[in-house]
Amino acid sequence: MASSGFQADVKALQKHLAARHLIYQHQHNKQMSCPAMAQLLSNTLYYKRFFPYYSFNVLGGLDNEGKGCVFTYDAVGSYEKVGYSSQGSGSTLIMPFLDNQLKSPSPLLLPARDAVTPLAEAEAIDLVKTVFASASERDIYTGDKLEIVVINADGIRREYMDLRKD
Amino acid sequence: MFRNQYDTDVTTWSPAGRLFQVEYAMEAVKQGSAAIGLRSKTHVVLGCVNKANSELSSHQKKIFKVDDHIGVAIAGLTADGRVLSRYMRNECINYSFTYESPLPVGRLVVQLADKAQVCTQRSWKRPYGVGLLVAGLDESGAHLYYNCPSGNYFEYQAFAIGSRSQAAKTYLERRFENFTDSSRDDLVKDAITAIRETLQGETLKSSICTIAVVGVGEPFHVLDQGTVQQIIDTFEIAAEQEDPATEPDAATGQEAATEQGTAADQGGSTDEGAAPMDI
């Protein structure tokens, strides 16, 4: 889960979900699938509808069949399964770029491709790096360092990249 | 004889100063199928005998993971055991949430003991009918505790509970002085041998026992059947080659390396489908 917003709420939310995940593993003897966690996150956020977690989230992971999925949220739990998303500061710069690269030209003519981004892993990582480097240029809050988490059948891997320090 | 007058509820003392309901609860533990635990300086091993009600049913789960660093084996009313493990899991999760560090085992067993004590002092409750062997690792090392239905708890180097546990206890008493410095693998072998003592004649197969390990750098997990069967095979073969001695383990250590290769193949094929309902 990648989150943007108020750090204390982000941390609290992460810890809450981690504890719930542990309970799930004890009860079901397996890891939660991404769609299951997606619903849990939504419920957790809406539970505090009248004193929200100030956290804008994007959830990524593998479903029960091993396929990748991405879910995007607002602060009170409204969520949608998408092929790509961005939240937080700089998202106004990043989202149009991702739309340009990944959104299918017309949903009427072709089957819409943006439900599953047709990228190879290396291409996707490259796109993420490009997108953040570009956002760092113009958004004053985006910069310093980028952490990329790659989730695939082999497990979870992290990559880091430096961004503009100003 | 006089027991029957003072054993109706847990809040009645007998003239001799005993609470019979609590003692009856400890009896329930003795009726359950055996569970054993042993520890070294760095590892704790739990083992239990899988008893199924009938050939058609599966056996009950008696070893539970509580957290990465704590596990528990139960004997007695398994339903009570399940409820208590759920309590222990919640306590561990809440502690980690608040303090960002694992719950020390010693604290957990005290909480468990206090919970058990409450049931011995309320007229509308009954004592938990389950004995728990809590195995865990914390900053002060590896620990094995036994929690009684009475609310008492004791720390042990090695212990066995449940039916026919006396045989295992005798075996452990003879060898416990060596356990502190045992390697992890030797500890597992000793655990399986102790379980074999409780079986008293029944063939030892991996479907009949469950072994779990926790140690430094090794989170709590249950060993899978294949691994257990391999270890069983190493000392079954060694025992046949010597006189049917009471302590084949001395030779096992030496023969293990050579025997394991051939034994594994034999063990695997003969035991396929031994427990169709094993979960």
mmCIF file with all atom_site columns, C-alpha atoms in Angstrom, chain A residues 11-12 15-16 19-20 22-23 26-27 29, chain B residues 61 65-67 89-90 93 96-98 100:
data_model
loop_
_atom_site.group_PDB
_atom_site.id
_atom_site.type_symbol
_atom_site.label_atom_id
_atom_site.label_alt_id
_atom_site.label_comp_id
_atom_site.label_asym_id
_atom_site.label_entity_id
_atom_site.label_seq_id
_atom_site.pdbx_PDB_ins_code
_atom_site.Cartn_x
_atom_site.Cartn_y
_atom_site.Cartn_z
_atom_site.occupancy
_atom_site.B_iso_or_equiv
_atom_site.pdbx_formal_charge
_atom_site.auth_seq_id
_atom_site.auth_comp_id
_atom_site.auth_asym_id
_atom_site.auth_atom_id
_atom_site.pdbx_PDB_model_num
ATOM 1  C CA . LYS A 1 11  ? 1.393  4.905   9.826  1.00 0.00 ? 11  LYS A CA 1
ATOM 2  C CA . ALA A 1 12  ? -1.637 4.124   11.991 1.00 0.00 ? 12  ALA A CA 1
ATOM 3  C CA . LYS A 1 15  ? -0.238 -0.845  11.392 1.00 0.00 ? 15  LYS A CA 1
ATOM 4  C CA . HIS A 1 16  ? -3.973 -1.477  11.629 1.00 0.00 ? 16  HIS A CA 1
ATOM 5  C CA . ALA A 1 19  ? -2.521 -6.496  12.419 1.00 0.00 ? 19  ALA A CA 1
ATOM 6  C CA . ARG A 1 20  ? -5.692 -7.454  10.523 1.00 0.00 ? 20  ARG A CA 1
ATOM 7  C CA . LEU A 1 22  ? -1.932 -11.309 10.740 1.00 0.00 ? 22  LEU A CA 1
ATOM 8  C CA . ILE A 1 23  ? -5.341 -12.250 12.157 1.00 0.00 ? 23  ILE A CA 1
ATOM 9  C CA . HIS A 1 26  ? -3.992 -17.173 11.649 1.00 0.00 ? 26  HIS A CA 1
ATOM 10 C CA . GLN A 1 27  ? -7.600 -17.905 10.754 1.00 0.00 ? 27  GLN A CA 1
ATOM 11 C CA . ASN A 1 29  ? -3.728 -20.323 6.946  1.00 0.00 ? 29  ASN A CA 1
ATOM 12 C CA . LYS B 2 61  ? -5.144 -29.530 15.539 1.00 0.00 ? 61  LYS B CA 1
ATOM 13 C CA . LYS B 2 65  ? 1.214  -20.600 15.959 1.00 0.00 ? 65  LYS B CA 1
ATOM 14 C CA . VAL B 2 66  ? 0.655  -17.634 18.214 1.00 0.00 ? 66  VAL B CA 1
ATOM 15 C CA . ASP B 2 67  ? 3.222  -15.295 16.716 1.00 0.00 ? 67  ASP B CA 1
ATOM 16 C CA . ARG B 2 89  ? -2.741 -14.302 19.275 1.00 0.00 ? 89  ARG B CA 1
ATOM 17 C CA . ASN B 2 90  ? -4.736 -11.186 19.997 1.00 0.00 ? 90  ASN B CA 1
ATOM 18 C CA . ILE B 2 93  ? -0.888 -8.534  17.976 1.00 0.00 ? 93  ILE B CA 1
ATOM 19 C CA . SER B 2 96  ? 3.246  -5.451  18.759 1.00 0.00 ? 96  SER B CA 1
ATOM 20 C CA . PHE B 2 97  ? 0.872  -2.730  17.643 1.00 0.00 ? 97  PHE B CA 1
ATOM 21 C CA . THR B 2 98  ? 1.489  -0.627  20.742 1.00 0.00 ? 98  THR B CA 1
ATOM 22 C CA . GLU B 2 100 ? 6.463  -2.259  17.930 1.00 0.00 ? 100 GLU B CA 1
#
